[in-house]
């Protein structure tokens, strides 16, 4: 069974495709996005070290530090930092039965306009604060359509955009990201349909992901197992002062 390091390296490679610029050393991968900075630890770091990374991000940008090594570590003293603890899950390579529903149509996105629809579905469906309010191309720039290993899937239900996700195949594993169903279409099996189609497209690759509490039962039912607990340290941007006050 592959370990959490597979998720770390897949996520770093994935973010490299969408970031404005990146920096990598032995302990951390750093990706600069238009309104956010993503920091993924590649080696254990103390709580003070995590706080130092957050402090290195300009206050006007949101910041996220992902730590798969210290999921049970103490939380930073800064009350502005929110901590999420979630399972890192992996699934060995193998086939899976796909699901079908006459009301559901799933497409592999190849068009920039449809990519924007999938992007908005993900950003607003979670929601993803670092990309709100949604602006086309900030989370998923059109360039991802030409990046080897990237695949964006969008599910339509009764003709409406209803769910989306994307995967990144780094040659070792496939990472699954931002699997979400719009609130008005939940409990209709769309998450399972998207996930099984993604797995079926890569039967020779293990999969890795970070699960929410809501998504974990679905992943476990399809053969995913928890290999670590990750701590995500999130700091929201500080609004710029109003020059008219």
Short mmCIF file of N, CA and C in Angstrom, two decimals, residues 44-156:
data_model
loop_
_atom_site.label_atom_id
_atom_site.label_comp_id
_atom_site.label_asym_id
_atom_site.label_seq_id
_atom_site.Cartn_x
_atom_site.Cartn_y
_atom_site.Cartn_z
N UNK A 44 8.55 16.57 8.50
CA UNK A 44 7.92 17.06 9.73
C UNK A 44 8.42 18.45 10.11
N UNK A 45 7.51 19.23 10.72
CA UNK A 45 7.84 20.59 11.15
C UNK A 45 7.10 20.87 12.45
N UNK A 46 7.73 21.63 13.33
CA UNK A 46 7.12 21.97 14.61
C UNK A 46 5.95 22.93 14.41
N UNK A 47 5.13 23.06 15.45
CA UNK A 47 4.03 24.02 15.40
C UNK A 47 4.56 25.42 15.16
N UNK A 48 5.70 25.75 15.78
CA UNK A 48 6.31 27.06 15.57
C UNK A 48 6.74 27.23 14.13
N UNK A 49 7.22 26.16 13.53
CA UNK A 49 7.62 26.23 12.12
C UNK A 49 6.43 26.46 11.21
N UNK A 50 5.31 25.81 11.53
CA UNK A 50 4.09 26.03 10.75
C UNK A 50 3.65 27.48 10.87
N UNK A 51 3.70 28.02 12.08
CA UNK A 51 3.32 29.42 12.28
C UNK A 51 4.24 30.34 11.49
N UNK A 52 5.53 30.00 11.42
CA UNK A 52 6.47 30.81 10.65
C UNK A 52 6.14 30.81 9.17
N UNK A 53 5.71 29.65 8.65
CA UNK A 53 5.32 29.60 7.25
C UNK A 53 4.09 30.47 6.99
N UNK A 54 3.11 30.40 7.87
CA UNK A 54 1.93 31.23 7.71
C UNK A 54 2.29 32.72 7.76
N UNK A 55 3.20 33.07 8.66
CA UNK A 55 3.62 34.47 8.78
C UNK A 55 4.39 34.96 7.56
N UNK A 56 4.93 34.02 6.77
CA UNK A 56 5.70 34.41 5.59
C UNK A 56 4.80 34.80 4.42
N UNK A 57 3.51 34.57 4.56
CA UNK A 57 2.56 34.91 3.50
C UNK A 57 2.02 36.31 3.75
N UNK A 58 2.02 37.18 2.76
CA UNK A 58 1.49 38.53 2.96
C UNK A 58 0.07 38.49 3.52
N UNK A 59 -0.27 39.38 4.44
CA UNK A 59 -1.60 39.36 5.08
C UNK A 59 -2.75 39.46 4.09
N UNK A 60 -2.53 40.09 2.94
CA UNK A 60 -3.62 40.26 1.97
C UNK A 60 -3.98 38.97 1.25
N UNK A 61 -3.16 37.91 1.38
CA UNK A 61 -3.45 36.64 0.73
C UNK A 61 -3.88 35.62 1.77
N UNK A 62 -4.76 34.70 1.37
CA UNK A 62 -5.06 33.56 2.24
C UNK A 62 -3.90 32.58 2.19
N UNK A 63 -3.76 31.80 3.24
CA UNK A 63 -2.64 30.86 3.34
C UNK A 63 -3.13 29.52 3.85
N UNK A 64 -2.57 28.44 3.29
CA UNK A 64 -2.87 27.09 3.75
C UNK A 64 -1.57 26.33 3.87
N UNK A 65 -1.33 25.75 5.05
CA UNK A 65 -0.21 24.83 5.24
C UNK A 65 -0.80 23.43 5.40
N UNK A 66 -0.36 22.49 4.56
CA UNK A 66 -0.80 21.10 4.66
C UNK A 66 0.31 20.28 5.33
N UNK A 67 -0.05 19.56 6.39
CA UNK A 67 0.93 18.81 7.17
C UNK A 67 0.45 17.38 7.37
N UNK A 68 0.94 16.46 6.54
CA UNK A 68 0.55 15.05 6.70
C UNK A 68 1.38 14.36 7.77
N UNK A 69 2.39 15.04 8.29
CA UNK A 69 3.28 14.42 9.27
C UNK A 69 2.87 14.72 10.71
N UNK A 70 2.19 15.84 10.92
CA UNK A 70 1.86 16.26 12.28
C UNK A 70 0.39 16.49 12.48
N UNK A 71 -0.43 15.58 11.97
CA UNK A 71 -1.87 15.77 12.07
C UNK A 71 -2.37 15.88 13.50
N UNK A 72 -1.61 15.39 14.47
CA UNK A 72 -2.04 15.50 15.86
C UNK A 72 -1.26 16.53 16.64
N UNK A 73 -0.52 17.38 15.94
CA UNK A 73 0.31 18.37 16.62
C UNK A 73 -0.55 19.46 17.26
N UNK A 74 0.08 20.21 18.17
CA UNK A 74 -0.61 21.32 18.82
C UNK A 74 -0.98 22.38 17.79
N UNK A 75 -2.06 23.09 18.07
CA UNK A 75 -2.51 24.12 17.16
C UNK A 75 -1.80 25.44 17.44
N UNK A 76 -1.52 26.22 16.37
CA UNK A 76 -0.89 27.52 16.58
C UNK A 76 -1.72 28.40 17.51
N UNK A 77 -1.02 29.27 18.25
CA UNK A 77 -1.70 30.13 19.21
C UNK A 77 -2.51 31.23 18.54
N UNK A 78 -2.21 31.54 17.29
CA UNK A 78 -2.89 32.62 16.58
C UNK A 78 -4.37 32.28 16.40
N UNK A 79 -5.29 33.06 16.97
CA UNK A 79 -6.72 32.75 16.83
C UNK A 79 -7.23 32.92 15.41
N UNK A 80 -6.46 33.59 14.56
CA UNK A 80 -6.88 33.76 13.16
C UNK A 80 -6.64 32.51 12.34
N UNK A 81 -5.93 31.54 12.89
CA UNK A 81 -5.61 30.31 12.16
C UNK A 81 -6.63 29.23 12.51
N UNK A 82 -7.28 28.70 11.50
CA UNK A 82 -8.24 27.61 11.66
C UNK A 82 -7.58 26.30 11.25
N UNK A 83 -7.82 25.24 11.99
CA UNK A 83 -7.18 23.95 11.71
C UNK A 83 -8.23 22.91 11.36
N UNK A 84 -8.02 22.24 10.23
CA UNK A 84 -8.85 21.11 9.83
C UNK A 84 -8.01 19.85 9.90
N UNK A 85 -8.58 18.77 10.40
CA UNK A 85 -7.87 17.49 10.43
C UNK A 85 -8.69 16.50 9.63
N UNK A 86 -8.05 15.94 8.61
CA UNK A 86 -8.78 15.08 7.66
C UNK A 86 -7.93 13.87 7.30
N UNK A 87 -8.58 12.76 6.94
CA UNK A 87 -7.84 11.56 6.56
C UNK A 87 -7.22 11.67 5.17
N UNK A 88 -5.98 11.23 5.06
CA UNK A 88 -5.35 10.99 3.76
C UNK A 88 -5.66 9.55 3.40
N UNK A 89 -6.28 9.34 2.23
CA UNK A 89 -6.75 8.01 1.86
C UNK A 89 -6.10 7.56 0.56
N UNK A 90 -5.88 6.26 0.43
CA UNK A 90 -5.33 5.71 -0.80
C UNK A 90 -6.13 4.48 -1.20
N UNK A 91 -6.09 4.20 -2.48
CA UNK A 91 -6.75 3.01 -3.04
C UNK A 91 -5.79 2.32 -3.97
N UNK A 92 -5.57 1.00 -3.81
CA UNK A 92 -4.66 0.31 -4.72
C UNK A 92 -5.22 0.28 -6.14
N UNK A 93 -4.34 0.08 -7.09
CA UNK A 93 -4.78 -0.01 -8.49
C UNK A 93 -5.78 -1.15 -8.64
N UNK A 94 -6.73 -0.95 -9.54
CA UNK A 94 -7.72 -1.98 -9.78
C UNK A 94 -8.96 -1.41 -10.44
N UNK A 95 -9.75 -2.29 -10.99
CA UNK A 95 -10.96 -1.87 -11.70
C UNK A 95 -12.09 -1.61 -10.71
N UNK A 96 -13.13 -0.97 -11.20
CA UNK A 96 -14.31 -0.70 -10.39
C UNK A 96 -15.50 -0.64 -11.34
N UNK A 97 -16.66 -1.06 -10.85
CA UNK A 97 -17.86 -0.97 -11.67
C UNK A 97 -18.37 0.46 -11.73
N UNK A 98 -18.71 0.93 -12.90
CA UNK A 98 -19.23 2.29 -13.05
C UNK A 98 -20.75 2.30 -12.89
N UNK A 99 -21.28 3.48 -12.59
CA UNK A 99 -22.72 3.62 -12.43
C UNK A 99 -23.28 4.46 -13.57
N UNK A 100 -24.56 4.28 -13.86
CA UNK A 100 -25.17 5.03 -14.93
C UNK A 100 -26.58 5.45 -14.52
N UNK A 101 -27.02 6.58 -15.02
CA UNK A 101 -28.33 7.12 -14.74
C UNK A 101 -28.73 7.93 -15.96
N UNK A 102 -29.94 7.68 -16.45
CA UNK A 102 -30.37 8.38 -17.65
C UNK A 102 -30.45 9.88 -17.51
N UNK A 103 -30.57 10.36 -16.25
CA UNK A 103 -30.64 11.80 -16.01
C UNK A 103 -29.26 12.45 -15.94
N UNK A 104 -28.19 11.62 -15.92
CA UNK A 104 -26.84 12.13 -15.68
C UNK A 104 -25.96 11.93 -16.91
N UNK A 105 -25.25 12.98 -17.25
CA UNK A 105 -24.26 12.91 -18.33
C UNK A 105 -22.94 13.45 -17.81
N UNK A 106 -21.88 12.66 -17.94
CA UNK A 106 -20.56 13.07 -17.46
C UNK A 106 -19.65 13.32 -18.66
N UNK A 107 -18.97 14.45 -18.66
CA UNK A 107 -18.05 14.77 -19.75
C UNK A 107 -16.66 14.99 -19.20
N UNK A 108 -15.67 14.61 -19.99
CA UNK A 108 -14.28 14.99 -19.72
C UNK A 108 -14.07 16.34 -20.40
N UNK A 109 -13.83 17.35 -19.62
CA UNK A 109 -13.83 18.72 -20.12
C UNK A 109 -12.65 18.95 -21.06
N UNK A 110 -12.93 19.53 -22.22
CA UNK A 110 -11.87 19.85 -23.18
C UNK A 110 -12.00 21.27 -23.73
N UNK A 111 -13.02 21.97 -23.32
CA UNK A 111 -13.32 23.30 -23.84
C UNK A 111 -13.19 24.33 -22.72
N UNK A 112 -12.53 25.48 -22.96
CA UNK A 112 -12.35 26.49 -21.91
C UNK A 112 -13.66 26.97 -21.29
N UNK A 113 -14.71 27.12 -22.10
CA UNK A 113 -15.98 27.59 -21.54
C UNK A 113 -16.56 26.55 -20.58
N UNK A 114 -16.47 25.28 -20.94
CA UNK A 114 -16.99 24.24 -20.06
C UNK A 114 -16.09 24.08 -18.83
N UNK A 115 -14.79 24.33 -19.00
CA UNK A 115 -13.88 24.32 -17.85
C UNK A 115 -14.31 25.36 -16.82
N UNK A 116 -14.70 26.54 -17.29
CA UNK A 116 -15.15 27.59 -16.37
C UNK A 116 -16.40 27.14 -15.61
N UNK A 117 -17.29 26.42 -16.27
CA UNK A 117 -18.48 25.90 -15.59
C UNK A 117 -18.09 24.90 -14.51
N UNK A 118 -17.16 23.99 -14.83
CA UNK A 118 -16.69 23.02 -13.84
C UNK A 118 -15.98 23.72 -12.68
N UNK A 119 -15.16 24.71 -13.00
CA UNK A 119 -14.43 25.46 -11.97
C UNK A 119 -15.40 26.13 -11.00
N UNK A 120 -16.40 26.79 -11.56
CA UNK A 120 -17.38 27.48 -10.70
C UNK A 120 -18.15 26.48 -9.84
N UNK A 121 -18.49 25.34 -10.42
CA UNK A 121 -19.19 24.30 -9.65
C UNK A 121 -18.37 23.88 -8.44
N UNK A 122 -17.06 23.71 -8.63
CA UNK A 122 -16.19 23.31 -7.52
C UNK A 122 -16.02 24.43 -6.50
N UNK A 123 -15.68 25.62 -6.98
CA UNK A 123 -15.37 26.73 -6.08
C UNK A 123 -16.57 27.09 -5.21
N UNK A 124 -17.73 27.18 -5.83
CA UNK A 124 -18.92 27.58 -5.08
C UNK A 124 -19.60 26.41 -4.38
N UNK A 125 -19.36 25.18 -4.85
CA UNK A 125 -20.00 24.02 -4.25
C UNK A 125 -19.43 23.63 -2.91
N UNK A 126 -18.12 23.83 -2.70
CA UNK A 126 -17.56 23.43 -1.40
C UNK A 126 -18.06 24.28 -0.24
N UNK A 127 -17.88 25.59 -0.19
CA UNK A 127 -17.15 26.47 -1.11
C UNK A 127 -15.66 26.51 -0.78
N UNK A 128 -14.86 27.12 -1.70
CA UNK A 128 -13.42 27.27 -1.53
C UNK A 128 -13.11 28.75 -1.30
N UNK A 129 -12.92 29.16 -0.03
CA UNK A 129 -12.78 30.59 0.27
C UNK A 129 -11.64 31.28 -0.46
N UNK A 130 -10.54 30.55 -0.73
CA UNK A 130 -9.39 31.18 -1.38
C UNK A 130 -9.72 31.66 -2.79
N UNK A 131 -10.80 31.16 -3.37
CA UNK A 131 -11.15 31.53 -4.74
C UNK A 131 -12.50 32.23 -4.83
N UNK A 132 -12.99 32.72 -3.70
CA UNK A 132 -14.26 33.45 -3.66
C UNK A 132 -14.02 34.94 -3.47
N UNK A 133 -14.76 35.80 -4.11
CA UNK A 133 -15.76 35.44 -5.13
C UNK A 133 -15.11 34.81 -6.35
N UNK A 134 -15.82 33.89 -6.99
CA UNK A 134 -15.27 33.16 -8.12
C UNK A 134 -14.91 34.09 -9.27
N UNK A 135 -13.72 33.84 -9.82
CA UNK A 135 -13.27 34.55 -11.01
C UNK A 135 -12.72 33.50 -11.97
N UNK A 136 -13.24 33.47 -13.15
CA UNK A 136 -12.89 32.43 -14.12
C UNK A 136 -11.38 32.36 -14.34
N UNK A 137 -10.84 31.15 -14.22
CA UNK A 137 -9.44 30.91 -14.52
C UNK A 137 -8.49 31.03 -13.36
N UNK A 138 -8.95 31.50 -12.19
CA UNK A 138 -8.03 31.62 -11.06
C UNK A 138 -7.73 30.27 -10.43
N UNK A 139 -8.73 29.43 -10.26
CA UNK A 139 -8.50 28.11 -9.67
C UNK A 139 -8.05 27.10 -10.70
N UNK A 140 -8.68 27.13 -11.87
CA UNK A 140 -8.35 26.20 -12.95
C UNK A 140 -8.14 27.00 -14.24
N UNK A 141 -6.94 27.49 -14.47
CA UNK A 141 -6.69 28.22 -15.71
C UNK A 141 -6.83 27.30 -16.92
N UNK A 142 -7.13 27.89 -18.06
CA UNK A 142 -7.35 27.11 -19.28
C UNK A 142 -6.15 26.25 -19.64
N UNK A 143 -4.97 26.63 -19.17
CA UNK A 143 -3.75 25.87 -19.48
C UNK A 143 -3.82 24.43 -19.01
N UNK A 144 -4.64 24.13 -17.97
CA UNK A 144 -4.68 22.75 -17.47
C UNK A 144 -5.23 21.80 -18.53
N UNK A 145 -5.96 22.32 -19.49
CA UNK A 145 -6.51 21.45 -20.54
C UNK A 145 -5.42 20.84 -21.41
N UNK A 146 -4.21 21.42 -21.38
CA UNK A 146 -3.11 20.91 -22.19
C UNK A 146 -2.00 20.29 -21.34
N UNK A 147 -2.19 20.24 -20.02
CA UNK A 147 -1.16 19.67 -19.13
C UNK A 147 -1.30 18.15 -19.10
N UNK A 148 -0.26 17.41 -19.46
CA UNK A 148 -0.34 15.94 -19.39
C UNK A 148 -0.68 15.49 -17.97
N UNK A 149 -1.59 14.55 -17.86
CA UNK A 149 -1.97 14.01 -16.56
C UNK A 149 -3.21 14.64 -15.96
N UNK A 150 -3.59 15.84 -16.42
CA UNK A 150 -4.78 16.52 -15.88
C UNK A 150 -6.04 16.00 -16.56
N UNK A 151 -7.12 15.84 -15.78
CA UNK A 151 -8.41 15.49 -16.34
C UNK A 151 -9.50 16.10 -15.47
N UNK A 152 -10.34 16.93 -16.07
CA UNK A 152 -11.44 17.58 -15.37
C UNK A 152 -12.74 16.93 -15.83
N UNK A 153 -13.59 16.55 -14.88
CA UNK A 153 -14.86 15.92 -15.20
C UNK A 153 -16.01 16.77 -14.65
N UNK A 154 -17.05 16.89 -15.47
CA UNK A 154 -18.23 17.67 -15.12
C UNK A 154 -19.46 16.81 -15.35
N UNK A 155 -20.32 16.74 -14.35
CA UNK A 155 -21.56 15.95 -14.46
C UNK A 155 -22.74 16.89 -14.62
N UNK A 156 -23.56 16.60 -15.62
CA UNK A 156 -24.81 17.31 -15.83
C UNK A 156 -25.95 16.40 -15.36
#
